[in-house]
Amino acid sequence: MNKGLLFVISGPSGAGKGTIYSRVIQKTGMKRSVSVTTRQPRMGEVEGVDYYFRTEEQYQQMIAAGEFLETAEVYKNFYGTPKAPVFENLENGHDVLFEVDVHGARSIKKKYPEAISIFVMTPDFEILEQRLRARGTETESSLKTRLGAAKRELGKYELFDYIVFNDDIEQATQEVLDIVTAEKRKVKNNITAIKTLLGQN
Ligand code: 5GP
């Protein structure tokens, strides 16, 4: 069996990466990675599904115990990806999909260079601002912070293998699915299957 592939979806907050992420998980059955965070749950968010919500003290203990693949501070809260379930899935041939901020994408690429990274962006910054406002979860100052961060994040384009412009959510989701399919069809990701066909295993 070939190892699973690790995909990372990233991009500025408000670009729609969370929605695309959920849809891709739904359509492919790929394994999701549930992050740990110290931020407060939003309305409707469920422990163990959206995040594992932890206190800062609990979070620091997890860092000390080396439980994270990567951890980052985003807008004064901590976010981290638990390591063990990811490697277990990959070893068992399951593809894994992450949704992380751009710092997280960089840490993952560093630790796991085979990761396939996809940057999700709106067609322009005005649309990003409209979407952040429409979400209604940000104060004026956190909105400004997020817009400033979005520019810096796009500036890190060299970290990414693909970019998807999210104008229409259906099309953007389809484009991510197409990227997943193309990566899965690469010969180097099918060596075991090919060798089995050739009777070389
Ligand atoms: P939110 O608070 O809106 O759910 O997420 C804020 C930011 O944290 C988003 O950009 C999201 O992608 C990022 N994020 C969520 N989980 C992780 C994680 O495990 N690691 C990192 N580095 N960023 C994360």
PDB file of N, CA and C and ligand atoms in Angstrom, residues 9-13 17 33-37 39-40 42 45 50-51 59 68 70-75 77-82 99-105 107-108 135 138 146 153, ligand 1:
ATOM      1  N   ILE A   9      -4.806  23.098   3.113  1.00  0.00           N
ATOM      2  CA  ILE A   9      -5.514  24.258   2.565  1.00  0.00           C
ATOM      3  C   ILE A   9      -5.234  25.429   3.487  1.00  0.00           C
ATOM      4  N   SER A  10      -4.794  26.534   2.890  1.00  0.00           N
ATOM      5  CA  SER A  10      -4.511  27.709   3.688  1.00  0.00           C
ATOM      6  C   SER A  10      -4.982  28.953   2.943  1.00  0.00           C
ATOM      7  N   GLY A  11      -4.721  30.119   3.513  1.00  0.00           N
ATOM      8  CA  GLY A  11      -5.155  31.361   2.880  1.00  0.00           C
ATOM      9  C   GLY A  11      -5.707  32.288   3.931  1.00  0.00           C
ATOM     10  N   PRO A  12      -5.997  33.529   3.551  1.00  0.00           N
ATOM     11  CA  PRO A  12      -6.458  34.489   4.551  1.00  0.00           C
ATOM     12  C   PRO A  12      -7.812  34.117   5.130  1.00  0.00           C
ATOM     13  N   SER A  13      -8.045  34.576   6.341  1.00  0.00           N
ATOM     14  CA  SER A  13      -9.329  34.334   6.968  1.00  0.00           C
ATOM     15  C   SER A  13     -10.385  35.135   6.200  1.00  0.00           C
ATOM     16  N   LYS A  17     -11.744  29.274   2.879  1.00  0.00           N
ATOM     17  CA  LYS A  17     -11.038  27.985   2.952  1.00  0.00           C
ATOM     18  C   LYS A  17     -11.738  26.989   3.862  1.00  0.00           C
ATOM     19  N   SER A  33      -8.112  16.691  10.069  1.00  0.00           N
ATOM     20  CA  SER A  33      -7.330  16.816  11.280  1.00  0.00           C
ATOM     21  C   SER A  33      -8.049  17.843  12.152  1.00  0.00           C
ATOM     22  N   VAL A  34      -8.429  17.458  13.335  1.00  0.00           N
ATOM     23  CA  VAL A  34      -9.107  18.390  14.245  1.00  0.00           C
ATOM     24  C   VAL A  34      -8.030  19.099  15.071  1.00  0.00           C
ATOM     25  N   SER A  35      -7.983  20.417  14.935  1.00  0.00           N
ATOM     26  CA  SER A  35      -6.966  21.193  15.637  1.00  0.00           C
ATOM     27  C   SER A  35      -7.367  21.444  17.082  1.00  0.00           C
ATOM     28  N   VAL A  36      -6.355  21.793  17.859  1.00  0.00           N
ATOM     29  CA  VAL A  36      -6.589  22.210  19.243  1.00  0.00           C
ATOM     30  C   VAL A  36      -6.485  23.733  19.272  1.00  0.00           C
ATOM     31  N   THR A  37      -7.357  24.401  19.990  1.00  0.00           N
ATOM     32  CA  THR A  37      -7.253  25.859  20.094  1.00  0.00           C
ATOM     33  C   THR A  37      -7.564  26.348  21.500  1.00  0.00           C
ATOM     34  N   ARG A  39      -8.921  29.428  21.677  1.00  0.00           N
ATOM     35  CA  ARG A  39      -9.974  30.449  21.546  1.00  0.00           C
ATOM     36  C   ARG A  39     -11.327  29.907  21.993  1.00  0.00           C
ATOM     37  N   GLN A  40     -12.235  30.827  22.288  1.00  0.00           N
ATOM     38  CA  GLN A  40     -13.574  30.448  22.740  1.00  0.00           C
ATOM     39  C   GLN A  40     -14.357  29.846  21.577  1.00  0.00           C
ATOM     40  N   ARG A  42     -17.226  29.364  18.920  1.00  0.00           N
ATOM     41  CA  ARG A  42     -18.268  30.240  18.355  1.00  0.00           C
ATOM     42  C   ARG A  42     -19.593  29.493  18.405  1.00  0.00           C
ATOM     43  N   GLU A  45     -20.301  25.717  17.270  1.00  0.00           N
ATOM     44  CA  GLU A  45     -19.100  24.882  17.160  1.00  0.00           C
ATOM     45  C   GLU A  45     -19.129  23.767  18.205  1.00  0.00           C
ATOM     46  N   ASP A  50     -15.222  20.618  15.477  1.00  0.00           N
ATOM     47  CA  ASP A  50     -14.614  21.829  14.902  1.00  0.00           C
ATOM     48  C   ASP A  50     -13.196  22.015  15.442  1.00  0.00           C
ATOM     49  N   TYR A  51     -13.072  21.880  16.716  1.00  0.00           N
ATOM     50  CA  TYR A  51     -11.785  22.012  17.407  1.00  0.00           C
ATOM     51  C   TYR A  51     -11.857  21.207  18.696  1.00  0.00           C
ATOM     52  N   TYR A  59      -2.979  23.779  26.951  1.00  0.00           N
ATOM     53  CA  TYR A  59      -2.305  23.860  25.659  1.00  0.00           C
ATOM     54  C   TYR A  59      -0.776  23.823  25.841  1.00  0.00           C
ATOM     55  N   PHE A  68       2.359  18.250  19.263  1.00  0.00           N
ATOM     56  CA  PHE A  68       1.920  18.956  18.058  1.00  0.00           C
ATOM     57  C   PHE A  68       2.842  18.759  16.861  1.00  0.00           C
ATOM     58  N   GLU A  70       2.538  21.033  14.463  1.00  0.00           N
ATOM     59  CA  GLU A  70       2.852  22.459  14.367  1.00  0.00           C
ATOM     60  C   GLU A  70       1.912  23.197  15.296  1.00  0.00           C
ATOM     61  N   THR A  71       2.376  24.351  15.750  1.00  0.00           N
ATOM     62  CA  THR A  71       1.525  25.178  16.594  1.00  0.00           C
ATOM     63  C   THR A  71       1.807  26.633  16.267  1.00  0.00           C
ATOM     64  N   ALA A  72       0.766  27.468  16.297  1.00  0.00           N
ATOM     65  CA  ALA A  72       0.948  28.865  15.940  1.00  0.00           C
ATOM     66  C   ALA A  72       0.031  29.716  16.782  1.00  0.00           C
ATOM     67  N   GLU A  73       0.445  30.993  16.955  1.00  0.00           N
ATOM     68  CA  GLU A  73      -0.420  31.946  17.625  1.00  0.00           C
ATOM     69  C   GLU A  73      -1.083  32.771  16.531  1.00  0.00           C
ATOM     70  N   VAL A  74      -2.402  32.734  16.478  1.00  0.00           N
ATOM     71  CA  VAL A  74      -3.138  33.472  15.457  1.00  0.00           C
ATOM     72  C   VAL A  74      -4.113  34.405  16.176  1.00  0.00           C
ATOM     73  N   TYR A  75      -3.935  35.700  15.975  1.00  0.00           N
ATOM     74  CA  TYR A  75      -4.822  36.686  16.614  1.00  0.00           C
ATOM     75  C   TYR A  75      -5.007  36.407  18.110  1.00  0.00           C
ATOM     76  N   ASN A  77      -4.684  33.868  19.940  1.00  0.00           N
ATOM     77  CA  ASN A  77      -5.055  32.534  20.413  1.00  0.00           C
ATOM     78  C   ASN A  77      -4.084  31.524  19.820  1.00  0.00           C
ATOM     79  N   PHE A  78      -3.979  30.391  20.493  1.00  0.00           N
ATOM     80  CA  PHE A  78      -3.111  29.338  19.987  1.00  0.00           C
ATOM     81  C   PHE A  78      -3.913  28.306  19.198  1.00  0.00           C
ATOM     82  N   TYR A  79      -3.282  27.809  18.155  1.00  0.00           N
ATOM     83  CA  TYR A  79      -3.871  26.761  17.331  1.00  0.00           C
ATOM     84  C   TYR A  79      -2.791  25.733  17.054  1.00  0.00           C
ATOM     85  N   GLY A  80      -3.122  24.464  17.127  1.00  0.00           N
ATOM     86  CA  GLY A  80      -2.109  23.462  16.840  1.00  0.00           C
ATOM     87  C   GLY A  80      -2.713  22.196  16.267  1.00  0.00           C
ATOM     88  N   THR A  81      -1.862  21.482  15.526  1.00  0.00           N
ATOM     89  CA  THR A  81      -2.280  20.236  14.895  1.00  0.00           C
ATOM     90  C   THR A  81      -1.697  19.063  15.671  1.00  0.00           C
ATOM     91  N   PRO A  82      -2.527  18.222  16.263  1.00  0.00           N
ATOM     92  CA  PRO A  82      -1.991  17.050  16.963  1.00  0.00           C
ATOM     93  C   PRO A  82      -1.297  16.116  15.971  1.00  0.00           C
ATOM     94  N   GLU A  99      -6.635  22.298   7.383  1.00  0.00           N
ATOM     95  CA  GLU A  99      -6.916  23.708   7.136  1.00  0.00           C
ATOM     96  C   GLU A  99      -6.165  24.489   8.197  1.00  0.00           C
ATOM     97  N   VAL A 100      -5.160  25.222   7.782  1.00  0.00           N
ATOM     98  CA  VAL A 100      -4.354  25.967   8.758  1.00  0.00           C
ATOM     99  C   VAL A 100      -4.034  27.361   8.237  1.00  0.00           C
ATOM    100  N   ASP A 101      -3.568  28.238   9.110  1.00  0.00           N
ATOM    101  CA  ASP A 101      -3.134  29.563   8.654  1.00  0.00           C
ATOM    102  C   ASP A 101      -1.789  29.410   7.939  1.00  0.00           C
ATOM    103  N   VAL A 102      -1.313  30.521   7.372  1.00  0.00           N
ATOM    104  CA  VAL A 102      -0.120  30.445   6.519  1.00  0.00           C
ATOM    105  C   VAL A 102       1.136  30.034   7.314  1.00  0.00           C
ATOM    106  N   HIS A 103       1.228  30.460   8.575  1.00  0.00           N
ATOM    107  CA  HIS A 103       2.370  30.016   9.389  1.00  0.00           C
ATOM    108  C   HIS A 103       2.341  28.511   9.556  1.00  0.00           C
ATOM    109  N   GLY A 104       1.135  27.992   9.783  1.00  0.00           N
ATOM    110  CA  GLY A 104       0.971  26.540   9.946  1.00  0.00           C
ATOM    111  C   GLY A 104       1.378  25.816   8.677  1.00  0.00           C
ATOM    112  N   ALA A 105       0.999  26.382   7.535  1.00  0.00           N
ATOM    113  CA  ALA A 105       1.340  25.751   6.253  1.00  0.00           C
ATOM    114  C   ALA A 105       2.860  25.683   6.107  1.00  0.00           C
ATOM    115  N   SER A 107       5.129  25.630   8.588  1.00  0.00           N
ATOM    116  CA  SER A 107       5.695  24.635   9.506  1.00  0.00           C
ATOM    117  C   SER A 107       5.481  23.226   8.976  1.00  0.00           C
ATOM    118  N   ILE A 108       4.314  22.979   8.405  1.00  0.00           N
ATOM    119  CA  ILE A 108       4.026  21.628   7.916  1.00  0.00           C
ATOM    120  C   ILE A 108       4.934  21.305   6.732  1.00  0.00           C
ATOM    121  N   ARG A 135     -19.619  38.226   7.561  1.00  0.00           N
ATOM    122  CA  ARG A 135     -19.544  37.168   8.568  1.00  0.00           C
ATOM    123  C   ARG A 135     -19.998  37.700   9.928  1.00  0.00           C
ATOM    124  N   GLU A 138     -16.314  39.864  13.357  1.00  0.00           N
ATOM    125  CA  GLU A 138     -15.103  40.639  13.636  1.00  0.00           C
ATOM    126  C   GLU A 138     -15.440  42.060  14.086  1.00  0.00           C
ATOM    127  N   ARG A 146      -6.999  41.582  10.075  1.00  0.00           N
ATOM    128  CA  ARG A 146      -7.110  40.434   9.176  1.00  0.00           C
ATOM    129  C   ARG A 146      -6.838  40.825   7.727  1.00  0.00           C
ATOM    130  N   GLU A 153       0.084  37.400   3.844  1.00  0.00           N
ATOM    131  CA  GLU A 153      -0.028  35.959   3.595  1.00  0.00           C
ATOM    132  C   GLU A 153       0.117  35.642   2.112  1.00  0.00           C
TER     133      GLU A 153
HETATM  134  P1  5GP B   1     -10.698  30.589  13.400  1.00  0.00           P
HETATM  135  O1  5GP B   1     -10.476  31.176  14.764  1.00  0.00           O
HETATM  136  O2  5GP B   1     -11.357  31.564  12.472  1.00  0.00           O
HETATM  137  O3  5GP B   1     -11.368  29.231  13.452  1.00  0.00           O
HETATM  138  O4  5GP B   1      -9.249  30.303  12.791  1.00  0.00           O
HETATM  139  C1  5GP B   1      -8.311  31.339  12.730  1.00  0.00           C
HETATM  140  C2  5GP B   1      -7.140  30.873  11.896  1.00  0.00           C
HETATM  141  O5  5GP B   1      -6.456  29.781  12.538  1.00  0.00           O
HETATM  142  C3  5GP B   1      -7.560  30.354  10.522  1.00  0.00           C
HETATM  143  O6  5GP B   1      -6.722  30.973   9.558  1.00  0.00           O
HETATM  144  C4  5GP B   1      -7.345  28.872  10.614  1.00  0.00           C
HETATM  145  O7  5GP B   1      -7.004  28.319   9.368  1.00  0.00           O
HETATM  146  C5  5GP B   1      -6.160  28.801  11.563  1.00  0.00           C
HETATM  147  N1  5GP B   1      -6.005  27.470  12.169  1.00  0.00           N
HETATM  148  C6  5GP B   1      -6.951  26.581  12.534  1.00  0.00           C
HETATM  149  N2  5GP B   1      -6.403  25.467  13.018  1.00  0.00           N
HETATM  150  C7  5GP B   1      -5.054  25.637  12.960  1.00  0.00           C
HETATM  151  C8  5GP B   1      -3.936  24.811  13.318  1.00  0.00           C
HETATM  152  O8  5GP B   1      -4.043  23.680  13.787  1.00  0.00           O
HETATM  153  N3  5GP B   1      -2.715  25.344  13.117  1.00  0.00           N
HETATM  154  C9  5GP B   1      -2.529  26.587  12.595  1.00  0.00           C
HETATM  155  N4  5GP B   1      -1.287  26.994  12.413  1.00  0.00           N
HETATM  156  N5  5GP B   1      -3.556  27.374  12.233  1.00  0.00           N
HETATM  157  C10 5GP B   1      -4.815  26.917  12.426  1.00  0.00           C
END
